Coordinates of C-alpha atoms in Angstrom, one line a residue:
M775 CA 0.0 0.0 0.0
P776 CA 1.7 3.3 -1.0
L777 CA 2.1 6.0 1.6
P778 CA -0.1 9.1 1.2
Q779 CA 1.5 11.7 -0.9
R780 CA 1.2 15.5 -0.8
R781 CA 0.4 17.2 -4.1
H782 CA 0.1 20.9 -4.5
L783 CA -2.6 22.0 -6.8
A784 CA -1.4 23.0 -10.3
V785 CA -2.7 26.5 -9.8
P786 CA -1.4 29.2 -7.5
V787 CA -3.2 30.4 -4.4
A788 CA -4.3 33.5 -6.1
A789 CA -6.2 31.5 -8.8
L790 CA -7.8 29.4 -6.0
A791 CA -9.0 32.6 -4.4
V792 CA -10.6 33.7 -7.6
A793 CA -12.3 30.3 -7.9
G794 CA -13.4 30.5 -4.3
A795 CA -15.0 33.9 -4.9
L796 CA -17.1 32.4 -7.7
V797 CA -18.6 29.8 -5.3
A798 CA -21.7 30.6 -3.3
I799 CA -20.8 31.5 0.3
P800 CA -23.4 30.8 3.0
G801 CA -24.9 33.8 4.8
A802 CA -24.5 34.7 8.4
R803 CA -24.1 32.0 11.0
T804 CA -27.4 30.7 12.3
A805 CA -28.0 29.3 15.7
A806 CA -27.7 25.5 15.9
A807 CA -29.8 23.0 17.7
A808 CA -28.4 22.0 21.0
P809 CA -26.4 18.7 20.8
P810 CA -27.7 15.6 22.6
A811 CA -26.8 15.5 26.3
E812 CA -24.6 12.5 25.8
F813 CA -22.5 11.1 22.9
T814 CA -20.7 7.8 22.8
P815 CA -17.2 7.4 21.5
V816 CA -17.4 8.4 17.9
S817 CA -18.2 6.1 15.0
A818 CA -19.9 7.5 11.9
A819 CA -21.1 5.6 8.7
Y820 CA -22.3 7.2 5.5
G821 CA -23.9 4.2 3.7
P822 CA -22.5 1.3 1.8
P823 CA -19.7 2.1 -0.8
K824 CA -20.6 2.3 -4.4
G825 CA -17.2 1.0 -5.6
L826 CA -13.9 -0.3 -4.3
T827 CA -12.7 1.2 -1.0
V828 CA -9.5 2.6 0.4
K829 CA -8.6 2.6 4.1
G830 CA -6.5 5.2 5.9
Q831 CA -5.6 6.7 9.2
F832 CA -5.3 10.3 10.5
L833 CA -3.2 10.8 13.6
S834 CA -3.6 14.3 15.2
Y835 CA -2.8 16.4 18.1
N836 CA -3.3 20.1 19.1
D837 CA -2.1 22.8 21.5
F838 CA 1.4 21.2 21.9
H839 CA 2.7 24.6 23.1
G840 CA 6.4 23.5 22.9
A841 CA 5.9 20.9 25.6
I842 CA 9.2 19.2 24.8
D843 CA 9.7 18.0 28.4
P844 CA 7.1 15.9 30.1
P845 CA 4.6 18.1 32.0
T846 CA 5.1 18.3 35.8
G847 CA 3.1 19.0 38.9
S848 CA -0.7 18.8 38.5
G849 CA -0.3 18.8 34.8
A850 CA 1.8 15.7 34.7
V851 CA -1.2 13.4 34.4
V852 CA -4.2 12.9 32.2
N853 CA -7.2 12.7 34.5
A854 CA -10.0 10.7 32.8
S855 CA -12.5 8.0 33.7
G856 CA -11.6 8.3 37.4
T857 CA -7.9 7.5 36.8
S858 CA -4.7 9.5 36.5
T859 CA -2.1 8.5 33.9
P860 CA 1.3 10.3 33.6
A861 CA 1.7 11.4 30.1
G862 CA 3.5 13.7 27.6
G863 CA 7.0 14.6 26.6
V864 CA 8.1 14.7 22.9
E865 CA 10.2 11.5 23.1
Y866 CA 7.1 9.6 24.2
L867 CA 4.9 11.4 21.7
A868 CA 7.2 10.2 18.9
T869 CA 7.1 6.6 20.2
F870 CA 3.3 6.5 20.3
L871 CA 3.0 8.1 16.9
K872 CA 5.4 5.5 15.4
R873 CA 3.5 2.7 17.2
L874 CA 0.1 3.8 15.9
R875 CA 1.4 4.2 12.4
A876 CA 2.9 0.7 12.5
E877 CA -0.4 -0.8 13.7
A878 CA -2.2 1.0 10.9
K879 CA 0.3 -0.1 8.3
A880 CA -0.1 -3.7 9.3
E881 CA -3.9 -3.3 8.6
G882 CA -3.2 -1.6 5.2
R883 CA -4.0 1.9 6.4
P884 CA -1.5 4.6 5.3
T885 CA -1.2 7.5 7.8
I886 CA -1.4 11.3 7.5
T887 CA -0.4 13.1 10.7
A888 CA -2.1 16.5 11.3
G889 CA -2.2 19.3 13.9
A890 CA -4.8 21.8 14.9
G891 CA -2.7 24.8 15.9
D892 CA -0.9 26.3 18.9
L893 CA 2.1 24.0 18.3
I894 CA 4.2 27.0 19.3
G895 CA 3.7 30.0 21.4
A896 CA 3.3 30.1 25.2
T897 CA 6.1 27.6 25.3
P898 CA 8.6 26.6 28.0
L899 CA 12.1 28.1 28.0
V900 CA 13.7 25.1 26.2
S901 CA 11.7 26.2 23.1
A902 CA 11.0 29.9 23.7
A903 CA 14.7 30.7 24.2
F904 CA 15.3 29.8 20.5
H905 CA 12.1 31.4 19.1
D906 CA 10.4 28.0 19.1
E907 CA 12.7 26.6 16.4
P908 CA 13.3 23.5 18.7
T909 CA 9.6 22.7 18.6
I910 CA 9.4 23.0 14.8
E911 CA 12.5 20.8 14.4
L912 CA 10.8 18.2 16.7
M913 CA 7.5 18.4 14.8
N914 CA 9.5 17.6 11.7
E915 CA 11.2 14.7 13.5
V916 CA 7.9 13.1 14.8
G917 CA 6.4 13.3 11.3
L918 CA 3.9 16.0 11.4
Q919 CA 2.7 16.7 7.8
V920 CA 0.0 19.5 7.9
S921 CA -1.4 21.8 10.6
S922 CA -3.7 24.7 11.0
V923 CA -2.3 27.8 12.6
G924 CA -3.7 28.7 16.1
N925 CA -3.8 32.0 17.9
H926 CA -0.5 31.4 19.6
E927 CA 1.3 31.0 16.2
F928 CA 0.8 34.8 16.0
D929 CA 2.4 35.6 19.4
E930 CA 5.5 37.1 17.7
G931 CA 3.6 38.4 14.7
V932 CA 2.8 37.5 11.2
A933 CA 6.3 38.0 9.8
E934 CA 7.8 35.6 12.4
L935 CA 5.2 33.0 11.7
I936 CA 6.1 33.1 8.0
R937 CA 9.8 32.7 9.0
I938 CA 8.9 29.7 11.1
Q939 CA 7.2 28.1 8.1
R940 CA 9.9 28.9 5.5
G941 CA 13.1 29.0 7.5
G942 CA 16.0 31.4 8.0
C943 CA 17.7 32.9 11.0
H944 CA 15.8 35.2 13.3
P945 CA 16.2 38.8 12.1
V946 CA 17.5 40.0 15.5
D947 CA 18.9 37.0 17.4
G948 CA 20.2 35.0 14.4
C949 CA 20.6 31.2 14.6
Q950 CA 21.3 30.9 18.3
D951 CA 22.1 27.2 18.4
G952 CA 24.8 27.6 15.7
D953 CA 22.8 25.6 13.1
P954 CA 20.8 27.1 10.2
Y955 CA 17.1 27.0 10.7
R956 CA 15.5 25.3 7.8
G957 CA 11.8 25.8 8.6
A958 CA 8.9 23.5 8.9
K959 CA 8.7 20.4 6.7
F960 CA 5.0 20.3 7.4
T961 CA 2.6 22.9 5.9
Y962 CA 0.9 25.5 8.1
L963 CA -2.6 26.3 6.7
A964 CA -4.2 29.7 7.4
A965 CA -7.4 29.9 5.3
N966 CA -9.0 32.7 7.4
T967 CA -5.9 34.8 8.0
V968 CA -6.1 37.3 5.2
D969 CA -3.6 39.9 4.2
R970 CA -5.3 43.3 4.2
K971 CA -3.4 44.5 1.1
T972 CA -3.7 41.4 -1.1
G973 CA -6.9 40.0 0.1
L974 CA -5.3 36.5 0.1
P975 CA -4.4 34.1 3.0
I976 CA -0.9 34.7 4.3
L977 CA -0.2 31.0 4.1
P978 CA -1.8 28.2 2.0
P979 CA -5.5 27.8 2.8
I980 CA -5.8 24.2 1.7
E981 CA -3.7 21.1 0.9
I982 CA -4.6 18.0 -1.0
R983 CA -3.0 14.6 -0.2
Y984 CA -3.6 11.3 -2.0
V985 CA -4.4 8.1 -0.2
D986 CA -3.8 5.2 -2.6
G987 CA -4.9 7.5 -5.4
V988 CA -8.0 9.0 -3.7
P989 CA -7.7 12.7 -2.9
V990 CA -8.3 14.0 0.7
G991 CA -8.5 17.8 1.2
F992 CA -7.4 19.7 4.3
I993 CA -8.6 23.1 5.2
G994 CA -6.8 24.9 8.1
M995 CA -7.6 27.9 10.1
T996 CA -7.6 29.6 13.5
L997 CA -10.6 31.0 15.4
E998 CA -12.1 34.2 14.1
G999 CA -11.6 35.7 17.6
T1000 CA -7.8 35.5 17.4
P1001 CA -7.3 39.3 17.3
S1002 CA -8.8 39.7 20.8
I1003 CA -6.4 37.2 22.4
V1004 CA -3.0 38.1 20.8
N1005 CA -1.0 41.2 20.9
P1006 CA -2.6 43.6 18.4
A1007 CA 0.8 45.0 17.4
G1008 CA 1.8 41.8 15.5
I1009 CA -1.3 41.3 13.4
S1010 CA -2.2 44.8 12.2
G1011 CA -1.7 43.8 8.6
V1012 CA -4.2 40.9 8.6
R1013 CA -7.8 40.2 9.3
F1014 CA -9.4 37.0 10.5
T1015 CA -12.6 35.8 8.7
D1016 CA -15.6 33.9 9.8
E1017 CA -15.0 30.2 10.4
I1018 CA -18.1 28.8 8.7
E1019 CA -17.9 31.1 5.6
T1020 CA -14.2 30.5 5.2
A1021 CA -14.4 26.7 5.6
N1022 CA -17.3 26.4 3.2
R1023 CA -15.6 28.7 0.6
W1024 CA -12.5 26.5 0.5
S1025 CA -14.6 23.3 0.7
N1026 CA -16.4 24.4 -2.4
V1027 CA -13.0 25.1 -4.1
L1028 CA -11.9 21.6 -3.2
K1029 CA -15.1 20.2 -4.7
L1030 CA -14.3 22.0 -7.9
F1031 CA -11.1 20.0 -8.1
G1032 CA -13.0 16.8 -7.4
V1033 CA -12.0 16.5 -3.7
K1034 CA -15.0 15.3 -1.8
A1035 CA -13.4 13.8 1.3
Q1036 CA -12.5 16.8 3.4
V1037 CA -10.9 17.4 6.8
L1038 CA -11.1 20.8 8.7
L1039 CA -8.2 21.5 10.9
L1040 CA -9.7 24.2 13.2
H1041 CA -8.2 25.9 16.2
E1042 CA -11.4 26.4 18.0
G1043 CA -13.2 23.9 20.2
G1044 CA -15.6 23.0 23.0
S1045 CA -15.6 20.8 26.1
Q1046 CA -17.4 18.0 27.8
A1047 CA -19.6 18.8 30.8
T1048 CA -18.1 18.6 34.3
A1049 CA -18.8 15.2 35.8
T1050 CA -17.6 12.8 38.5
P1051 CA -15.7 10.7 37.6
T1052 CA -14.1 12.8 34.8
P1053 CA -15.4 11.7 31.4
G1054 CA -13.0 9.5 29.4
V1055 CA -10.6 10.8 26.8
S1056 CA -12.8 9.5 24.0
D1057 CA -16.1 10.5 25.5
C1058 CA -18.4 13.3 24.5
A1059 CA -20.5 13.9 27.6
G1060 CA -22.7 17.0 27.5
F1061 CA -20.6 18.6 24.9
S1062 CA -20.9 22.3 24.3
G1063 CA -18.9 25.3 23.1
P1064 CA -18.2 27.5 20.0
L1065 CA -17.5 24.4 17.9
V1066 CA -21.2 23.2 18.0
P1067 CA -22.7 26.1 15.9
I1068 CA -19.6 26.1 13.6
V1069 CA -20.0 22.4 12.7
A1070 CA -23.8 23.0 12.2
G1071 CA -23.0 25.4 9.4
L1072 CA -20.4 23.3 7.5
N1073 CA -20.7 21.6 4.2
P1074 CA -21.4 17.9 4.4
E1075 CA -18.2 17.1 2.5
I1076 CA -16.3 18.2 5.7
S1077 CA -16.7 14.9 7.5
V1078 CA -13.9 15.3 10.0
V1079 CA -13.1 18.4 12.2
I1080 CA -9.9 18.1 14.1
S1081 CA -10.1 20.9 16.7
G1082 CA -8.2 22.5 19.6
H1083 CA -7.9 25.7 21.6
T1084 CA -9.9 24.7 24.6
H1085 CA -7.2 22.2 25.8
R1086 CA -10.0 19.6 26.4
F1087 CA -10.2 16.0 25.1
Y1088 CA -13.3 14.6 23.3
S1089 CA -14.4 12.5 20.5
C1090 CA -17.8 13.4 19.1
K1091 CA -20.1 13.4 16.2
L1092 CA -22.1 16.6 15.6
P1093 CA -24.7 17.4 12.9
N1094 CA -23.5 19.5 9.9
S1095 CA -25.6 21.8 7.7
K1096 CA -27.4 18.8 6.2
G1097 CA -28.0 17.1 9.6
A1098 CA -25.4 14.4 8.8
D1099 CA -22.7 13.4 11.2
T1100 CA -19.4 15.2 11.3
V1101 CA -16.7 13.5 13.4
V1102 CA -15.2 16.1 15.8
T1103 CA -12.1 15.4 17.9
S1104 CA -9.5 17.1 20.2
A1105 CA -6.5 15.6 21.9
G1106 CA -6.3 17.9 24.9
S1107 CA -2.9 19.7 25.0
N1108 CA 0.8 19.4 25.6
G1109 CA 1.3 16.2 23.5
Q1110 CA -0.3 14.1 26.2
L1111 CA -2.9 12.5 23.8
I1112 CA -3.0 11.5 20.2
T1113 CA -6.3 11.2 18.2
D1114 CA -6.4 8.0 16.2
I1115 CA -8.9 8.3 13.3
D1116 CA -9.5 5.4 11.0
Y1117 CA -11.5 5.9 7.9
T1118 CA -12.7 4.3 4.7
L1119 CA -13.0 6.0 1.3
D1120 CA -15.1 5.1 -1.7
R1121 CA -12.9 5.1 -4.8
R1122 CA -16.0 5.8 -7.0
T1123 CA -17.6 8.6 -5.1
R1124 CA -14.3 9.8 -3.5
R1125 CA -16.2 10.3 -0.2
F1126 CA -15.8 8.9 3.3
T1127 CA -18.0 5.9 3.9
E1128 CA -16.9 5.2 7.5
I1129 CA -15.0 7.0 10.2
T1130 CA -14.1 6.0 13.8
A1131 CA -12.0 8.0 16.3
K1132 CA -10.5 7.6 19.7
N1133 CA -7.9 9.3 21.8
V1134 CA -4.8 7.5 22.9
I1135 CA -2.8 8.5 26.1
V1136 CA 0.9 9.1 25.5
E1137 CA 2.0 7.3 28.6
N1138 CA 5.4 8.1 30.0
G1139 CA 5.3 6.4 33.4
V1140 CA 6.4 3.1 34.8
P1141 CA 3.6 0.8 35.9
D1142 CA 3.9 -0.3 39.5
G1143 CA 2.2 -3.7 38.9
R1144 CA -0.8 -2.7 41.1
G1145 CA -2.7 -0.5 38.6
G1146 CA -0.7 2.6 39.5
W1147 CA 2.6 4.2 38.6
V1148 CA 6.0 4.3 40.2
R1149 CA 7.0 7.5 42.0
D1150 CA 10.3 8.8 43.3
A1151 CA 11.0 9.9 46.9
A1152 CA 9.6 13.4 46.2
G1153 CA 6.4 12.0 44.8
A1154 CA 7.2 12.7 41.1
Y1155 CA 6.3 10.1 38.5
A1156 CA 9.2 8.0 37.3
K1157 CA 9.7 8.1 33.5
N1158 CA 9.9 4.9 31.5
P1159 CA 13.1 4.6 29.5
D1160 CA 11.7 1.7 27.5
T1161 CA 9.2 4.0 25.7
V1162 CA 11.6 6.8 24.8
D1163 CA 12.2 7.5 21.1
A1164 CA 16.0 7.9 20.7
A1165 CA 15.8 10.2 17.6
A1166 CA 13.4 12.7 19.2
K1167 CA 15.3 12.6 22.5
K1168 CA 18.6 13.4 20.7
V1169 CA 17.1 16.6 19.2
A1170 CA 15.4 17.5 22.5
D1171 CA 18.5 16.9 24.5
K1172 CA 20.5 19.3 22.3
Y1173 CA 18.3 22.1 23.3
R1174 CA 17.9 21.0 26.9
T1175 CA 21.7 21.1 27.3
A1176 CA 21.9 24.5 25.6
V1177 CA 19.3 26.1 27.8
A1178 CA 20.2 24.4 31.1
P1179 CA 22.5 27.0 32.5
I1180 CA 19.8 29.6 32.2
A1181 CA 16.8 27.4 33.0
N1182 CA 18.2 25.7 36.1
R1183 CA 19.3 29.0 37.8
I1184 CA 17.5 29.3 41.1
V1185 CA 15.8 32.6 41.3
G1186 CA 13.7 32.4 44.4
S1187 CA 11.4 30.2 46.5
I1188 CA 7.8 29.5 47.5
S1189 CA 6.4 28.0 50.7
A1190 CA 3.9 25.7 49.1
D1191 CA 2.3 24.9 45.7
I1192 CA 0.8 28.1 44.1
V1193 CA -1.9 27.1 41.7
R1194 CA -3.6 29.0 38.9
T1195 CA -7.0 27.3 39.5
A1196 CA -9.5 30.1 40.0
G1197 CA -12.2 30.1 42.7
P1198 CA -15.8 31.0 42.3
A1199 CA -15.0 34.7 42.0
G1200 CA -12.5 34.1 39.2
E1201 CA -9.4 34.8 41.4
S1202 CA -6.5 32.4 41.8
P1203 CA -3.6 32.2 44.3
L1204 CA -1.0 32.4 41.5
G1205 CA -2.9 35.3 39.8
D1206 CA -2.6 37.2 43.1
V1207 CA 1.1 36.5 43.3
I1208 CA 1.8 37.7 39.7
A1209 CA -0.3 40.9 40.2
D1210 CA 1.6 41.6 43.4
A1211 CA 4.9 41.0 41.6
Q1212 CA 4.1 43.5 38.9
L1213 CA 3.0 46.0 41.4
A1214 CA 6.2 45.7 43.4
Y1215 CA 8.2 45.9 40.1
T1216 CA 6.6 49.2 39.2
R1217 CA 6.4 50.9 42.7
S1218 CA 9.3 53.1 41.7
A1219 CA 7.1 54.5 38.9
G1220 CA 4.4 55.3 41.4
A1221 CA 2.1 52.3 40.6
Q1222 CA -0.8 51.8 43.0
I1223 CA -2.6 48.9 41.3
A1224 CA -1.7 46.0 39.0
L1225 CA -4.0 43.9 36.9
M1226 CA -3.1 40.5 35.2
N1227 CA -5.0 38.6 32.5
P1228 CA -5.7 35.0 33.6
G1229 CA -4.9 33.6 30.2
G1230 CA -1.3 34.8 30.6
V1231 CA -0.8 32.5 33.6
R1232 CA 0.3 29.3 31.9
A1233 CA 1.3 26.8 34.6
D1234 CA 1.3 26.3 38.4
L1235 CA 4.3 26.8 40.6
D1236 CA 4.9 23.5 42.2
A1237 CA 7.0 23.4 45.4
D1238 CA 8.2 19.8 44.8
Q1239 CA 9.2 20.4 41.1
S1240 CA 12.9 19.8 40.7
S1241 CA 13.8 20.6 37.1
G1242 CA 17.5 21.1 37.9
G1243 CA 17.8 19.1 41.1
E1244 CA 16.9 22.0 43.4
A1245 CA 15.4 21.6 46.9
Y1246 CA 11.7 21.7 47.8
G1247 CA 10.3 25.1 47.4
Q1248 CA 13.1 26.5 45.3
V1249 CA 12.1 27.9 41.9
T1250 CA 14.3 28.0 38.8
Y1251 CA 14.2 30.6 36.1
G1252 CA 12.8 27.9 33.7
E1253 CA 9.9 27.2 36.0
A1254 CA 9.1 30.9 36.4
F1255 CA 9.3 31.3 32.6
T1256 CA 6.9 28.4 32.1
V1257 CA 4.4 30.3 34.2
Q1258 CA 4.8 33.5 32.2
P1259 CA 6.4 32.7 28.8
F1260 CA 5.2 35.6 26.6
N1261 CA 7.9 38.1 27.2
N1262 CA 5.3 40.9 27.5
L1263 CA 6.4 44.3 28.6
V1264 CA 5.3 45.7 31.9
V1265 CA 3.7 49.1 31.5
T1266 CA 2.2 51.7 34.0
Q1267 CA -0.3 54.3 32.9
T1268 CA -2.8 56.7 34.4
L1269 CA -6.5 55.8 34.6
T1270 CA -9.3 57.7 36.3
G1271 CA -11.3 55.9 38.9
A1272 CA -14.2 55.9 36.4
Q1273 CA -12.0 54.4 33.7
L1274 CA -10.7 51.7 36.2
K1275 CA -14.3 50.7 37.0
N1276 CA -15.0 50.4 33.2
V1277 CA -12.0 48.2 32.8
L1278 CA -13.4 45.9 35.5
E1279 CA -16.9 46.1 34.0
Q1280 CA -15.3 44.9 30.7
Q1281 CA -14.4 41.6 32.3
F1282 CA -18.0 40.6 31.6
A1283 CA -19.6 39.8 28.2
G1284 CA -22.0 42.5 26.9
F1285 CA -20.0 45.6 28.0
G1286 CA -17.7 47.5 25.8
G1287 CA -17.7 44.9 23.1
Q1288 CA -16.5 42.1 25.4
T1289 CA -17.7 38.7 24.3
T1290 CA -16.2 36.4 26.9
Q1291 CA -16.0 36.7 30.7
R1292 CA -12.4 37.1 31.8
I1293 CA -11.7 37.9 35.4
L1294 CA -8.5 40.0 35.8
Q1295 CA -6.2 39.1 38.7
V1296 CA -5.7 42.0 41.0
S1297 CA -2.9 43.2 43.3
N1298 CA -3.0 43.5 47.1
G1299 CA -5.1 46.4 48.3
L1300 CA -7.6 46.4 45.5
T1301 CA -11.0 44.8 46.4
Y1302 CA -14.4 44.7 44.8
T1303 CA -17.5 42.6 44.5
W1304 CA -19.2 41.6 41.3
S1305 CA -22.7 40.3 40.6
A1306 CA -23.5 37.9 37.8
S1307 CA -27.2 38.9 37.9
A1308 CA -26.5 42.7 37.5
A1309 CA -26.8 44.3 34.1
P1310 CA -23.7 44.8 31.9
G1311 CA -21.9 47.9 33.0
S1312 CA -23.3 47.7 36.5
K1313 CA -21.8 44.4 37.8
V1314 CA -18.9 45.8 39.8
S1315 CA -19.5 47.4 43.3
A1316 CA -17.7 48.1 46.5
L1317 CA -14.5 49.0 44.6
T1318 CA -11.8 50.1 47.1
L1319 CA -8.1 50.6 47.3
N1320 CA -6.6 50.0 50.7
G1321 CA -10.0 50.3 52.2
T1322 CA -10.8 53.6 50.6
P1323 CA -13.5 53.8 47.9
I1324 CA -12.2 54.5 44.4
D1325 CA -12.9 58.1 43.4
P1326 CA -14.3 58.2 39.9
A1327 CA -12.6 61.6 39.3
A1328 CA -9.2 60.8 40.8
N1329 CA -6.2 59.5 38.9
Y1330 CA -4.6 56.1 39.6
L1331 CA -1.4 54.6 38.3
V1332 CA -2.2 51.1 37.0
T1333 CA 0.3 48.5 35.9
T1334 CA -0.5 45.8 33.3
N1335 CA 1.4 43.9 30.7
D1336 CA 1.5 45.5 27.2
F1337 CA -0.8 42.8 25.8
L1338 CA -3.6 44.2 28.0
A1339 CA -2.6 47.8 27.7
N1340 CA -2.9 47.4 23.9
G1341 CA -6.5 46.1 24.3
G1342 CA -5.8 42.4 24.4
D1343 CA -8.5 40.0 25.6
G1344 CA -11.1 42.6 24.7
F1345 CA -10.0 45.2 27.3
S1346 CA -10.2 48.1 24.9
N1347 CA -10.8 50.5 27.9
L1348 CA -7.2 49.9 28.9
T1349 CA -6.1 51.7 25.7
L1350 CA -7.6 54.9 27.2
G1351 CA -4.8 55.2 29.8
T1352 CA -2.4 58.1 29.5
G1353 CA 1.3 58.7 30.3
R1354 CA 2.4 55.2 29.6
V1355 CA 5.8 54.2 31.1
T1356 CA 7.5 50.9 30.3
A1357 CA 9.5 49.1 32.9
P1358 CA 12.9 47.5 32.0
G1359 CA 12.8 43.9 31.0
F1360 CA 9.8 41.6 30.7
D1361 CA 6.9 40.4 32.9
V1362 CA 8.8 37.3 33.8
D1363 CA 11.5 39.5 35.3
A1364 CA 8.9 41.0 37.6
L1365 CA 7.9 37.6 38.8
V1366 CA 11.5 36.5 39.3
A1367 CA 12.3 39.7 41.3
H1368 CA 9.3 38.9 43.5
L1369 CA 10.2 35.3 44.0
A1370 CA 13.7 36.4 45.1
T1371 CA 12.1 38.0 48.2
G1372 CA 10.6 34.6 49.1
P1373 CA 9.6 32.2 50.2
I1374 CA 6.4 33.5 48.7
A1375 CA 3.2 32.1 50.0
P1376 CA 0.1 31.4 47.8
G1377 CA -2.0 34.4 47.3
P1378 CA -5.2 34.6 49.5
A1379 CA -7.6 34.7 46.5
D1380 CA -9.9 36.8 48.6
R1381 CA -9.6 40.2 46.9
I1382 CA -12.6 39.6 44.6
S1383 CA -16.0 38.6 46.0
T1384 CA -19.3 37.8 44.4
A1385 CA -22.9 38.8 45.2
P1386 CA -26.2 37.5 44.0

């Protein structure tokens, strides 16, 4: 059975864009019927074949986020079906990908390996220190072939994303590891990221691969809401188009070329409902989220949607625009799961006739023989040397060695685990600590208040983590960087009390153009109450600073990162500040300086309260 081959269409993207413009585009998105309360692990059939068949396999993952090393702390395990399984790490991901490909090959199923965005961005230091070139090199090594972009692919801007795809040394830092950077061997697809000048996607919108002679089309894109969750400075030259309209446009183009088996790689997702025990990795219990109405508007030729963004695992089938089943999957995050999708194609109709999907855990632990996993004296899970892929480990070790002197430097200490899990009011202990760190870092500029976006807090601080052999409670620079990996600037600006209240009101959907509730983390001394039942614009009350009510007419010096100050996460009211001053260094430097005064205790998470 021949391996699937990539073939580029014999016409340029510009010609495809013209063809796409000639195809009818559906109108505005319509509300979808609610999905059934429960789904079973996914299996979809589309009637008996009308000719001979071809069998194949898609392997996929999403939201890798440069997780070269196995995750640690509370993120070290996949919690599903009432059990916890240690998982992740690129050398284990490579092993499981090779194992699943070999199993499929033995069954006569050639494999295509695909991603659904956020492979890079918000990455640990081992990747971020080299502008995520290590992650791309490792994605090449593990055999990734095609992926959509995600919002984090734009963290360093459009020009940097194009360099990541095509190769070449970084324009400022050069090739830091001493080797030329040759770019991604896989293809990034960006159908709905459109250049404002040319009107064309900045990267290919689609790709066609052949499975034993039958074409399969891939459409790739990020969520339309990407501009609200990345730094606006890096994406000023592009616009992000509607997911349904864009997917159907390029679906119709693929149909013009006779491609009727189509896969959408979409960096947008949903989640299963909260339950005890936690639903399984291949379940679809009480599924909801933005993905449901998107799938409901898709052409029926798009039979598979490989999704991401929410960092949740699921394996579903949702109704498309014709009411037929579309298989919808997500493999969680950080390379801890792989989605294994088996399918059958009809040679005559060139359509899918059957699709099944399940998620496979990328186990990295050592079984203890009693249904659990071996741990060391500090309680960390032992890693299994028998499931390490030597080739992937060789590449990873090169960068681990290069970054170790920086990453393993002890910068401070904590007295206990400090977690980013938010309480009912939306406040987390680690959010408090980071806000306090930024306030302390800018006290010399007169700062009185600091605000931190919760999405910028990427990991917990675990007291027992020992990345470089450090003692309990000691924190390394690499661990701090994993918590705040964006290298945002720290800025202080003047807001009136009325503007500050409007910023806090903009945490809630329906005010100032906000579409998603996002509770900012606040520094010590600032307290307030919010009410979910109050009208937009009137949810915040009892707003005080050090016990004194905020005066709407008074001026206050407020510190944030520049992502927020530029209007990120929908906080456009923060752009109204005046007299902006930028502190030296980056936001992680503020955290490091604060940790150096430790041991730092977990934040109290009592600065924000809720009312009926």
